[in-house]
Amino acid sequence: MPNYEHLTRFAGLPVVEFTGRDTADNRFHEDREPAWRRGKRVLAQGPEPEEDLARAIGEPGAFAWRLRMEPTGLLPGTGERTEPSEGLGAYLDRFTGTVDTRTITALIIGKFPFISHHCSTESDRLRDELIALAPHLPRLRALFFGEVLREESEISWIGHGDLGPLLTAYPRLTELTVRGSDGLRLGVGEHRSLRRLTIQSSGISPDVVESIAGSSLPELEHLELWLGVEEDGAAAPDDLGSLLSGTAFPGLPHLGLRNAEFTDDWVRALAEAPVTPTLRTLDLSLGALTDEGARTLLSAPAFRSLERLDLHHHYMSEDMTERIHEAFTGAGVRVDISDRREPDLEGYEDEEEAWLYPAVAE
């Protein structure tokens, strides 16, 4: 699943992690010059993590950098993880002191174990520290904020505050991905460089959508919202009026309404929405599309004007899956119908009552 493993590539670059002192080989960090020289000798194929980091220090602009810190262990008798011995400020100072960050174009902010779940304090703290780092990252173009795995936190527990100031601090940013939408706001006003915006969530709220739709993003080409499940507060089609009407982002070429519990409802809304004929690609993947929604896809002319339609991870029958493939391929639309799922019938006799799960939920 998308939140089960760390990214190995981001923004077209291989990912390297700047390890916390507790997990790093201290000898490696004692002297930067030997690391630099050794980094030049490391082969590109299959390096050990330490060797990979050494190579990246020698050529920082060729990598996307992940910043994260792991807890050092468990408190006896509690099961609670302990904080790292190195503080956040010291970790970031070591990062900017070890790596020539002026050439970095892509950055991933992962898990920092300072506070409990369901709270935006950690996110706000990281946001403010990242804003302070802006002079050290003049070429930053792509940012993933909150790459937290399921083993570290359920996606619905990842809380954020207002990330609008973060966008303001990086006016040249072209790509932003945020994982977690609890409390999230993106009141940026205007950002003239952002082209790709992705919000990964198990339940994106109408407030989050409103804060995005209310922003002026004139260069936006790719908008991707992981809608999630009703139980986690997911927005419904009526909540995306300005987006579906095309007034929020006129001429938007790519729209992703992914990871939806009720994908069939979104298909019905999109069939009549003014935004659909203007799209080149539509991504409805990771959701719970059934034959009911597929019949709407087949009958609505608006979907035949697409260049690409992504439906992977769905609950269509085998027969309907083949019909969708034939119809859209015949219309010149590249369609992804992979990862067909079967309904979970445990405890149910009627398939219509069975649970249909989007890819990322609890």
mmCIF file of C-alpha atoms in Angstrom:
data_model
loop_
_atom_site.group_PDB
_atom_site.id
_atom_site.type_symbol
_atom_site.label_atom_id
_atom_site.label_comp_id
_atom_site.label_asym_id
_atom_site.label_seq_id
_atom_site.Cartn_x
_atom_site.Cartn_y
_atom_site.Cartn_z
ATOM 1 C CA MET A 1 0.000 0.000 0.000
ATOM 2 C CA PRO A 2 1.176 3.565 -0.637
ATOM 3 C CA ASN A 3 1.862 4.386 3.039
ATOM 4 C CA TYR A 4 3.558 1.099 3.945
ATOM 5 C CA GLU A 5 7.022 1.845 2.544
ATOM 6 C CA HIS A 6 9.275 4.843 2.206
ATOM 7 C CA LEU A 7 9.683 6.332 -1.231
ATOM 8 C CA THR A 8 12.809 5.304 -3.081
ATOM 9 C CA ARG A 9 12.374 8.049 -5.688
ATOM 10 C CA PHE A 10 10.816 11.491 -5.437
ATOM 11 C CA ALA A 11 10.595 14.258 -8.029
ATOM 12 C CA GLY A 12 12.517 12.047 -10.420
ATOM 13 C CA LEU A 13 15.475 11.594 -8.062
ATOM 14 C CA PRO A 14 16.689 8.690 -5.898
ATOM 15 C CA VAL A 15 16.015 9.239 -2.200
ATOM 16 C CA VAL A 16 18.727 9.317 0.433
ATOM 17 C CA GLU A 17 18.075 9.686 4.154
ATOM 18 C CA PHE A 18 20.054 11.958 6.430
ATOM 19 C CA THR A 19 20.102 9.743 9.496
ATOM 20 C CA GLY A 20 19.697 10.887 13.053
ATOM 21 C CA ARG A 21 22.798 10.651 15.187
ATOM 22 C CA ASP A 22 21.338 7.735 17.139
ATOM 23 C CA THR A 23 21.154 5.574 14.017
ATOM 24 C CA ALA A 24 24.242 6.875 12.242
ATOM 25 C CA ASP A 25 27.771 5.593 12.456
ATOM 26 C CA ASN A 26 29.406 8.324 14.526
ATOM 27 C CA ARG A 27 32.762 7.713 12.913
ATOM 28 C CA PHE A 28 31.222 8.558 9.555
ATOM 29 C CA HIS A 29 30.124 11.982 10.832
ATOM 30 C CA GLU A 30 33.364 12.801 12.669
ATOM 31 C CA ASP A 31 35.222 13.901 9.553
ATOM 32 C CA ARG A 32 33.399 15.128 6.459
ATOM 33 C CA GLU A 33 36.420 14.979 4.159
ATOM 34 C CA PRO A 34 36.969 11.185 4.317
ATOM 35 C CA ALA A 35 33.237 10.743 3.729
ATOM 36 C CA TRP A 36 33.447 13.027 0.722
ATOM 37 C CA ARG A 37 36.377 11.151 -0.799
ATOM 38 C CA ARG A 38 34.876 7.768 -0.075
ATOM 39 C CA GLY A 39 31.548 8.928 -1.495
ATOM 40 C CA LYS A 40 33.187 9.555 -4.848
ATOM 41 C CA ARG A 41 34.297 5.925 -4.963
ATOM 42 C CA VAL A 42 30.958 4.332 -4.085
ATOM 43 C CA LEU A 43 29.363 2.423 -6.936
ATOM 44 C CA ALA A 44 25.843 3.418 -7.940
ATOM 45 C CA GLN A 45 24.577 -0.157 -7.743
ATOM 46 C CA GLY A 46 23.454 -1.438 -4.365
ATOM 47 C CA PRO A 47 25.366 0.717 -1.884
ATOM 48 C CA GLU A 48 24.959 0.268 1.842
ATOM 49 C CA PRO A 49 22.984 3.095 3.508
ATOM 50 C CA GLU A 50 26.165 4.674 4.896
ATOM 51 C CA GLU A 51 27.834 4.512 1.477
ATOM 52 C CA ASP A 52 24.738 5.909 -0.191
ATOM 53 C CA LEU A 53 24.779 8.867 2.185
ATOM 54 C CA ALA A 54 28.479 9.426 1.572
ATOM 55 C CA ARG A 55 27.888 9.526 -2.170
ATOM 56 C CA ALA A 56 24.963 11.916 -1.748
ATOM 57 C CA ILE A 57 27.037 14.295 0.363
ATOM 58 C CA GLY A 58 29.433 14.468 -2.559
ATOM 59 C CA GLU A 59 26.632 15.283 -5.020
ATOM 60 C CA PRO A 60 23.638 16.568 -3.002
ATOM 61 C CA GLY A 61 21.698 17.978 -5.957
ATOM 62 C CA ALA A 62 21.436 14.509 -7.523
ATOM 63 C CA PHE A 63 19.266 13.186 -4.682
ATOM 64 C CA ALA A 64 15.980 13.834 -2.935
ATOM 65 C CA TRP A 65 16.770 14.134 0.770
ATOM 66 C CA ARG A 66 14.655 12.567 3.514
ATOM 67 C CA LEU A 67 14.803 14.120 6.971
ATOM 68 C CA ARG A 68 13.463 11.995 9.818
ATOM 69 C CA MET A 69 14.468 10.884 13.304
ATOM 70 C CA GLU A 70 13.740 7.588 14.992
ATOM 71 C CA PRO A 71 13.084 7.111 18.708
ATOM 72 C CA THR A 72 15.964 5.467 20.523
ATOM 73 C CA GLY A 73 13.966 2.672 22.200
ATOM 74 C CA LEU A 74 11.128 1.887 24.615
ATOM 75 C CA LEU A 75 10.591 3.225 28.095
ATOM 76 C CA PRO A 76 10.722 0.280 30.533
ATOM 77 C CA GLY A 77 7.275 -0.992 31.494
ATOM 78 C CA THR A 78 5.370 1.519 29.353
ATOM 79 C CA GLY A 79 5.836 0.474 25.729
ATOM 80 C CA GLU A 80 6.263 4.182 24.880
ATOM 81 C CA ARG A 81 9.095 5.169 22.596
ATOM 82 C CA THR A 82 11.771 7.492 23.881
ATOM 83 C CA GLU A 83 12.824 10.701 22.204
ATOM 84 C CA PRO A 84 16.093 10.825 20.283
ATOM 85 C CA SER A 85 19.112 11.986 22.239
ATOM 86 C CA GLU A 86 19.756 14.562 19.517
ATOM 87 C CA GLY A 87 17.335 17.496 19.449
ATOM 88 C CA LEU A 88 15.573 18.716 16.325
ATOM 89 C CA GLY A 89 17.610 21.892 16.134
ATOM 90 C CA ALA A 90 20.895 20.004 16.489
ATOM 91 C CA TYR A 91 19.816 17.508 13.830
ATOM 92 C CA LEU A 92 18.963 20.257 11.325
ATOM 93 C CA ASP A 93 22.169 22.159 12.141
ATOM 94 C CA ARG A 94 24.134 18.983 11.459
ATOM 95 C CA PHE A 95 22.267 18.550 8.178
ATOM 96 C CA THR A 96 23.036 22.070 6.923
ATOM 97 C CA GLY A 97 26.593 21.811 8.254
ATOM 98 C CA THR A 98 27.298 18.486 6.567
ATOM 99 C CA VAL A 99 25.440 18.823 3.258
ATOM 100 C CA ASP A 100 25.707 21.638 0.730
ATOM 101 C CA THR A 101 21.960 22.273 0.782
ATOM 102 C CA ARG A 102 22.171 25.098 -1.760
ATOM 103 C CA THR A 103 21.934 22.549 -4.593
ATOM 104 C CA ILE A 104 19.070 20.452 -3.160
ATOM 105 C CA THR A 105 15.875 20.537 -5.243
ATOM 106 C CA ALA A 106 13.751 17.855 -3.519
ATOM 107 C CA LEU A 107 13.094 17.274 0.177
ATOM 108 C CA ILE A 108 11.024 14.756 2.152
ATOM 109 C CA ILE A 109 10.004 15.480 5.738
ATOM 110 C CA GLY A 110 9.287 12.218 7.534
ATOM 111 C CA LYS A 111 8.456 11.215 11.098
ATOM 112 C CA PHE A 112 9.884 13.136 14.044
ATOM 113 C CA PRO A 113 8.901 11.477 17.351
ATOM 114 C CA PHE A 114 8.438 14.447 19.656
ATOM 115 C CA ILE A 115 4.727 14.459 20.448
ATOM 116 C CA SER A 116 1.649 12.233 20.502
ATOM 117 C CA HIS A 117 -0.806 11.549 17.704
ATOM 118 C CA HIS A 118 -3.818 13.702 16.762
ATOM 119 C CA CYS A 119 -1.935 16.932 17.380
ATOM 120 C CA SER A 120 -0.557 19.546 15.003
ATOM 121 C CA THR A 121 2.183 20.724 17.386
ATOM 122 C CA GLU A 122 4.832 18.544 15.785
ATOM 123 C CA SER A 123 3.736 19.587 12.307
ATOM 124 C CA ASP A 124 3.791 23.281 13.256
ATOM 125 C CA ARG A 125 7.228 22.871 14.777
ATOM 126 C CA LEU A 126 8.560 21.180 11.665
ATOM 127 C CA ARG A 127 6.841 23.778 9.460
ATOM 128 C CA ASP A 128 8.502 26.638 11.338
ATOM 129 C CA GLU A 129 11.915 24.954 11.272
ATOM 130 C CA LEU A 130 11.562 24.367 7.540
ATOM 131 C CA ILE A 131 10.598 28.007 7.011
ATOM 132 C CA ALA A 132 13.760 28.985 8.867
ATOM 133 C CA LEU A 133 15.761 26.734 6.527
ATOM 134 C CA ALA A 134 14.520 28.565 3.406
ATOM 135 C CA PRO A 135 17.747 30.606 2.963
ATOM 136 C CA HIS A 136 19.691 27.316 2.977
ATOM 137 C CA LEU A 137 17.430 25.771 0.292
ATOM 138 C CA PRO A 138 17.268 28.365 -2.506
ATOM 139 C CA ARG A 139 16.738 25.736 -5.233
ATOM 140 C CA LEU A 140 14.059 23.660 -3.513
ATOM 141 C CA ARG A 141 11.319 22.788 -5.997
ATOM 142 C CA ALA A 142 9.650 19.632 -4.616
ATOM 143 C CA LEU A 143 8.545 18.973 -1.024
ATOM 144 C CA PHE A 144 6.852 15.966 0.599
ATOM 145 C CA PHE A 145 5.648 17.048 4.042
ATOM 146 C CA GLY A 146 4.662 14.201 6.357
ATOM 147 C CA GLU A 147 5.963 10.995 4.798
ATOM 148 C CA VAL A 148 4.856 8.937 7.802
ATOM 149 C CA LEU A 149 4.385 5.193 7.393
ATOM 150 C CA ARG A 150 1.474 3.221 8.793
ATOM 151 C CA GLU A 151 3.780 1.455 11.268
ATOM 152 C CA GLU A 152 4.663 4.910 12.619
ATOM 153 C CA SER A 153 1.140 6.362 12.656
ATOM 154 C CA GLU A 154 -2.249 5.726 11.110
ATOM 155 C CA ILE A 155 -2.811 8.239 8.352
ATOM 156 C CA SER A 156 -5.911 9.647 10.087
ATOM 157 C CA TRP A 157 -3.757 10.464 13.133
ATOM 158 C CA ILE A 158 -1.355 12.706 11.209
ATOM 159 C CA GLY A 159 -2.299 16.215 12.257
ATOM 160 C CA HIS A 160 -1.277 19.475 10.625
ATOM 161 C CA GLY A 161 -1.989 23.131 11.108
ATOM 162 C CA ASP A 162 -1.779 25.856 8.494
ATOM 163 C CA LEU A 163 0.841 25.010 5.876
ATOM 164 C CA GLY A 164 0.147 28.180 3.912
ATOM 165 C CA PRO A 165 3.179 29.970 5.447
ATOM 166 C CA LEU A 166 5.363 27.114 4.225
ATOM 167 C CA LEU A 167 4.346 27.761 0.631
ATOM 168 C CA THR A 168 4.906 31.465 1.151
ATOM 169 C CA ALA A 169 8.454 30.779 2.371
ATOM 170 C CA TYR A 170 9.215 28.817 -0.806
ATOM 171 C CA PRO A 171 7.750 30.867 -3.672
ATOM 172 C CA ARG A 172 9.607 28.773 -6.298
ATOM 173 C CA LEU A 173 8.186 25.452 -5.125
ATOM 174 C CA THR A 174 6.563 23.586 -8.022
ATOM 175 C CA GLU A 175 5.448 20.387 -6.241
ATOM 176 C CA LEU A 176 3.940 19.823 -2.790
ATOM 177 C CA THR A 177 2.707 16.544 -1.315
ATOM 178 C CA VAL A 178 1.168 16.425 2.169
ATOM 179 C CA ARG A 179 0.274 13.202 3.964
ATOM 180 C CA GLY A 180 -2.457 13.593 6.578
ATOM 181 C CA SER A 181 -5.263 16.139 6.584
ATOM 182 C CA ASP A 182 -6.455 16.310 10.212
ATOM 183 C CA GLY A 183 -6.611 20.050 10.945
ATOM 184 C CA LEU A 184 -4.856 20.882 7.686
ATOM 185 C CA ARG A 185 -5.208 24.319 6.130
ATOM 186 C CA LEU A 186 -3.544 25.673 3.010
ATOM 187 C CA GLY A 187 -4.533 29.321 3.119
ATOM 188 C CA VAL A 188 -1.781 30.474 0.831
ATOM 189 C CA GLY A 189 -3.643 33.239 -0.982
ATOM 190 C CA GLU A 190 -1.534 33.104 -4.142
ATOM 191 C CA HIS A 191 1.392 30.941 -5.229
ATOM 192 C CA ARG A 192 2.540 31.502 -8.785
ATOM 193 C CA SER A 193 4.885 28.517 -9.186
ATOM 194 C CA LEU A 194 3.035 25.499 -7.786
ATOM 195 C CA ARG A 195 2.193 22.976 -10.514
ATOM 196 C CA ARG A 196 1.517 19.773 -8.556
ATOM 197 C CA LEU A 197 -0.441 19.519 -5.304
ATOM 198 C CA THR A 198 -1.244 16.202 -3.611
ATOM 199 C CA ILE A 199 -3.068 15.643 -0.310
ATOM 200 C CA GLN A 200 -2.924 12.048 0.925
ATOM 201 C CA SER A 201 -5.663 11.295 3.436
ATOM 202 C CA SER A 202 -8.054 8.685 4.772
ATOM 203 C CA GLY A 203 -10.751 11.328 5.059
ATOM 204 C CA ILE A 204 -10.218 14.746 3.497
ATOM 205 C CA SER A 205 -12.636 17.262 5.003
ATOM 206 C CA PRO A 206 -14.645 19.942 3.179
ATOM 207 C CA ASP A 207 -12.626 22.593 5.051
ATOM 208 C CA VAL A 208 -9.394 21.326 3.535
ATOM 209 C CA VAL A 209 -10.896 21.342 0.057
ATOM 210 C CA GLU A 210 -12.234 24.870 0.577
ATOM 211 C CA SER A 211 -8.816 26.147 1.674
ATOM 212 C CA ILE A 212 -7.276 24.697 -1.486
ATOM 213 C CA ALA A 213 -10.017 25.863 -3.845
ATOM 214 C CA GLY A 214 -9.847 29.346 -2.301
ATOM 215 C CA SER A 215 -6.170 29.718 -3.194
ATOM 216 C CA SER A 216 -4.895 31.302 -6.376
ATOM 217 C CA LEU A 217 -2.654 28.734 -8.071
ATOM 218 C CA PRO A 218 -2.462 29.908 -11.685
ATOM 219 C CA GLU A 219 0.171 27.359 -12.759
ATOM 220 C CA LEU A 220 -1.512 24.304 -11.197
ATOM 221 C CA GLU A 221 -1.514 21.330 -13.567
ATOM 222 C CA HIS A 222 -1.945 18.359 -11.228
ATOM 223 C CA LEU A 223 -4.369 18.262 -8.308
ATOM 224 C CA GLU A 224 -4.636 14.984 -6.406
ATOM 225 C CA LEU A 225 -6.929 14.484 -3.407
ATOM 226 C CA TRP A 226 -7.153 11.219 -1.486
ATOM 227 C CA LEU A 227 -10.789 11.430 -0.423
ATOM 228 C CA GLY A 228 -10.937 8.596 2.106
ATOM 229 C CA VAL A 229 -13.864 7.202 4.053
ATOM 230 C CA GLU A 230 -16.992 8.722 5.534
ATOM 231 C CA GLU A 231 -16.011 7.642 9.057
ATOM 232 C CA ASP A 232 -12.918 9.865 8.857
ATOM 233 C CA GLY A 233 -14.887 12.886 7.639
ATOM 234 C CA ALA A 234 -14.411 12.525 3.890
ATOM 235 C CA ALA A 235 -15.883 15.250 1.709
ATOM 236 C CA ALA A 236 -18.778 14.408 -0.601
ATOM 237 C CA PRO A 237 -19.267 15.581 -4.208
ATOM 238 C CA ASP A 238 -21.461 18.473 -3.042
ATOM 239 C CA ASP A 239 -18.492 19.787 -1.041
ATOM 240 C CA LEU A 240 -16.336 20.158 -4.155
ATOM 241 C CA GLY A 241 -18.652 22.445 -6.075
ATOM 242 C CA SER A 242 -16.083 25.008 -7.199
ATOM 243 C CA LEU A 243 -13.615 22.287 -8.138
ATOM 244 C CA LEU A 244 -16.073 20.195 -10.160
ATOM 245 C CA SER A 245 -17.493 23.291 -11.846
ATOM 246 C CA GLY A 246 -14.033 24.228 -13.084
ATOM 247 C CA THR A 247 -14.132 27.682 -11.519
ATOM 248 C CA ALA A 248 -11.485 26.983 -8.868
ATOM 249 C CA PHE A 249 -8.739 26.017 -11.337
ATOM 250 C CA PRO A 250 -9.823 26.716 -14.930
ATOM 251 C CA GLY A 251 -8.088 24.562 -17.498
ATOM 252 C CA LEU A 252 -6.749 22.051 -14.961
ATOM 253 C CA PRO A 253 -5.388 19.145 -17.076
ATOM 254 C CA HIS A 254 -5.038 16.448 -14.379
ATOM 255 C CA LEU A 255 -7.425 15.661 -11.534
ATOM 256 C CA GLY A 256 -7.044 12.815 -9.084
ATOM 257 C CA LEU A 257 -9.934 11.891 -6.779
ATOM 258 C CA ARG A 258 -8.295 8.826 -5.294
ATOM 259 C CA ASN A 259 -8.707 6.461 -2.354
ATOM 260 C CA ALA A 260 -12.464 7.057 -2.179
ATOM 261 C CA GLU A 261 -14.868 4.824 -0.274
ATOM 262 C CA PHE A 262 -17.742 5.787 -2.592
ATOM 263 C CA THR A 263 -16.037 6.040 -5.970
ATOM 264 C CA ASP A 264 -19.341 5.335 -7.731
ATOM 265 C CA ASP A 265 -20.764 8.603 -6.321
ATOM 266 C CA TRP A 266 -17.800 10.548 -7.647
ATOM 267 C CA VAL A 267 -18.167 8.990 -11.091
ATOM 268 C CA ARG A 268 -21.802 10.103 -11.221
ATOM 269 C CA ALA A 269 -20.827 13.629 -10.186
ATOM 270 C CA LEU A 270 -18.002 13.796 -12.720
ATOM 271 C CA ALA A 271 -20.232 12.550 -15.539
ATOM 272 C CA GLU A 272 -22.109 15.866 -15.472
ATOM 273 C CA ALA A 273 -19.395 18.132 -14.061
ATOM 274 C CA PRO A 274 -18.125 20.986 -16.280
ATOM 275 C CA VAL A 275 -14.538 20.203 -15.261
ATOM 276 C CA THR A 276 -14.501 16.709 -16.811
ATOM 277 C CA PRO A 277 -14.423 17.609 -20.537
ATOM 278 C CA THR A 278 -11.467 19.932 -19.861
ATOM 279 C CA LEU A 279 -9.321 17.200 -18.286
ATOM 280 C CA ARG A 280 -6.636 15.238 -20.083
ATOM 281 C CA THR A 281 -6.189 12.672 -17.319
ATOM 282 C CA LEU A 282 -8.491 11.493 -14.547
ATOM 283 C CA ASP A 283 -7.297 9.336 -11.653
ATOM 284 C CA LEU A 284 -9.955 7.423 -9.696
ATOM 285 C CA SER A 285 -7.559 4.760 -8.461
ATOM 286 C CA LEU A 286 -7.106 3.267 -4.970
ATOM 287 C CA GLY A 287 -10.859 3.446 -4.431
ATOM 288 C CA ALA A 288 -13.917 1.202 -4.391
ATOM 289 C CA LEU A 289 -15.313 1.476 -7.907
ATOM 290 C CA THR A 290 -17.999 -1.157 -8.631
ATOM 291 C CA ASP A 291 -19.982 -2.199 -11.691
ATOM 292 C CA GLU A 292 -22.515 0.515 -10.862
ATOM 293 C CA GLY A 293 -19.951 3.248 -11.309
ATOM 294 C CA ALA A 294 -18.488 1.468 -14.320
ATOM 295 C CA ARG A 295 -21.849 1.624 -16.093
ATOM 296 C CA THR A 296 -21.788 5.399 -15.659
ATOM 297 C CA LEU A 297 -18.277 5.519 -17.095
ATOM 298 C CA LEU A 298 -19.502 3.616 -20.142
ATOM 299 C CA SER A 299 -22.613 5.730 -20.711
ATOM 300 C CA ALA A 300 -21.269 9.270 -20.105
ATOM 301 C CA PRO A 301 -19.622 10.841 -23.198
ATOM 302 C CA ALA A 302 -17.434 13.167 -21.087
ATOM 303 C CA PHE A 303 -15.076 10.357 -20.105
ATOM 304 C CA ARG A 304 -14.319 9.401 -23.726
ATOM 305 C CA SER A 305 -12.460 12.688 -24.286
ATOM 306 C CA LEU A 306 -9.777 11.779 -21.750
ATOM 307 C CA GLU A 307 -6.264 10.797 -22.747
ATOM 308 C CA ARG A 308 -5.824 8.587 -19.693
ATOM 309 C CA LEU A 309 -8.132 7.083 -17.066
ATOM 310 C CA ASP A 310 -6.663 5.374 -13.988
ATOM 311 C CA LEU A 311 -8.979 2.944 -12.193
ATOM 312 C CA HIS A 312 -6.488 0.574 -10.581
ATOM 313 C CA HIS A 313 -7.548 -0.958 -7.249
ATOM 314 C CA HIS A 314 -11.257 -1.463 -7.939
ATOM 315 C CA TYR A 315 -14.142 -3.873 -7.282
ATOM 316 C CA MET A 316 -15.525 -4.313 -10.787
ATOM 317 C CA SER A 317 -16.487 -7.791 -11.901
ATOM 318 C CA GLU A 318 -14.272 -9.579 -14.395
ATOM 319 C CA ASP A 319 -16.810 -9.078 -17.167
ATOM 320 C CA MET A 320 -17.187 -5.356 -16.455
ATOM 321 C CA THR A 321 -13.440 -4.906 -16.195
ATOM 322 C CA GLU A 322 -13.076 -6.305 -19.699
ATOM 323 C CA ARG A 323 -15.906 -4.118 -21.009
ATOM 324 C CA ILE A 324 -14.240 -0.994 -19.603
ATOM 325 C CA HIS A 325 -10.944 -1.977 -21.162
ATOM 326 C CA GLU A 326 -12.434 -2.591 -24.582
ATOM 327 C CA ALA A 327 -14.613 0.525 -24.597
ATOM 328 C CA PHE A 328 -11.957 3.002 -23.526
ATOM 329 C CA THR A 329 -9.108 1.471 -25.449
ATOM 330 C CA GLY A 330 -11.322 1.562 -28.526
ATOM 331 C CA ALA A 331 -11.983 5.259 -27.883
ATOM 332 C CA GLY A 332 -8.260 5.978 -27.711
ATOM 333 C CA VAL A 333 -8.158 6.362 -23.932
ATOM 334 C CA ARG A 334 -5.307 4.702 -22.052
ATOM 335 C CA VAL A 335 -6.993 2.980 -19.126
ATOM 336 C CA ASP A 336 -5.477 1.225 -16.097
ATOM 337 C CA ILE A 337 -7.781 -1.504 -14.743
ATOM 338 C CA SER A 338 -5.183 -3.452 -12.778
ATOM 339 C CA ASP A 339 -5.475 -4.693 -9.176
ATOM 340 C CA ARG A 340 -9.055 -5.953 -9.290
ATOM 341 C CA ARG A 341 -10.321 -6.693 -5.767
ATOM 342 C CA GLU A 342 -12.963 -9.023 -4.401
ATOM 343 C CA PRO A 343 -15.449 -7.782 -1.757
ATOM 344 C CA ASP A 344 -14.821 -8.826 1.840
ATOM 345 C CA LEU A 345 -17.722 -11.236 2.476
ATOM 346 C CA GLU A 346 -16.733 -12.215 6.005
ATOM 347 C CA GLY A 347 -19.905 -12.145 8.085
ATOM 348 C CA TYR A 348 -22.122 -11.318 5.096
ATOM 349 C CA GLU A 349 -24.249 -13.515 2.871
ATOM 350 C CA ASP A 350 -25.165 -10.805 0.375
ATOM 351 C CA GLU A 351 -22.314 -9.386 -1.689
ATOM 352 C CA GLU A 352 -24.074 -6.015 -1.873
ATOM 353 C CA GLU A 353 -23.668 -5.631 1.907
ATOM 354 C CA ALA A 354 -19.972 -6.522 1.936
ATOM 355 C CA TRP A 355 -17.280 -4.028 2.856
ATOM 356 C CA LEU A 356 -15.433 -2.373 0.004
ATOM 357 C CA TYR A 357 -12.224 -0.793 1.175
ATOM 358 C CA PRO A 358 -10.176 1.958 -0.430
ATOM 359 C CA ALA A 359 -6.468 1.244 -0.474
ATOM 360 C CA VAL A 360 -5.515 3.505 2.450
ATOM 361 C CA ALA A 361 -7.816 3.440 5.459
ATOM 362 C CA GLU A 362 -7.862 1.968 8.959
#
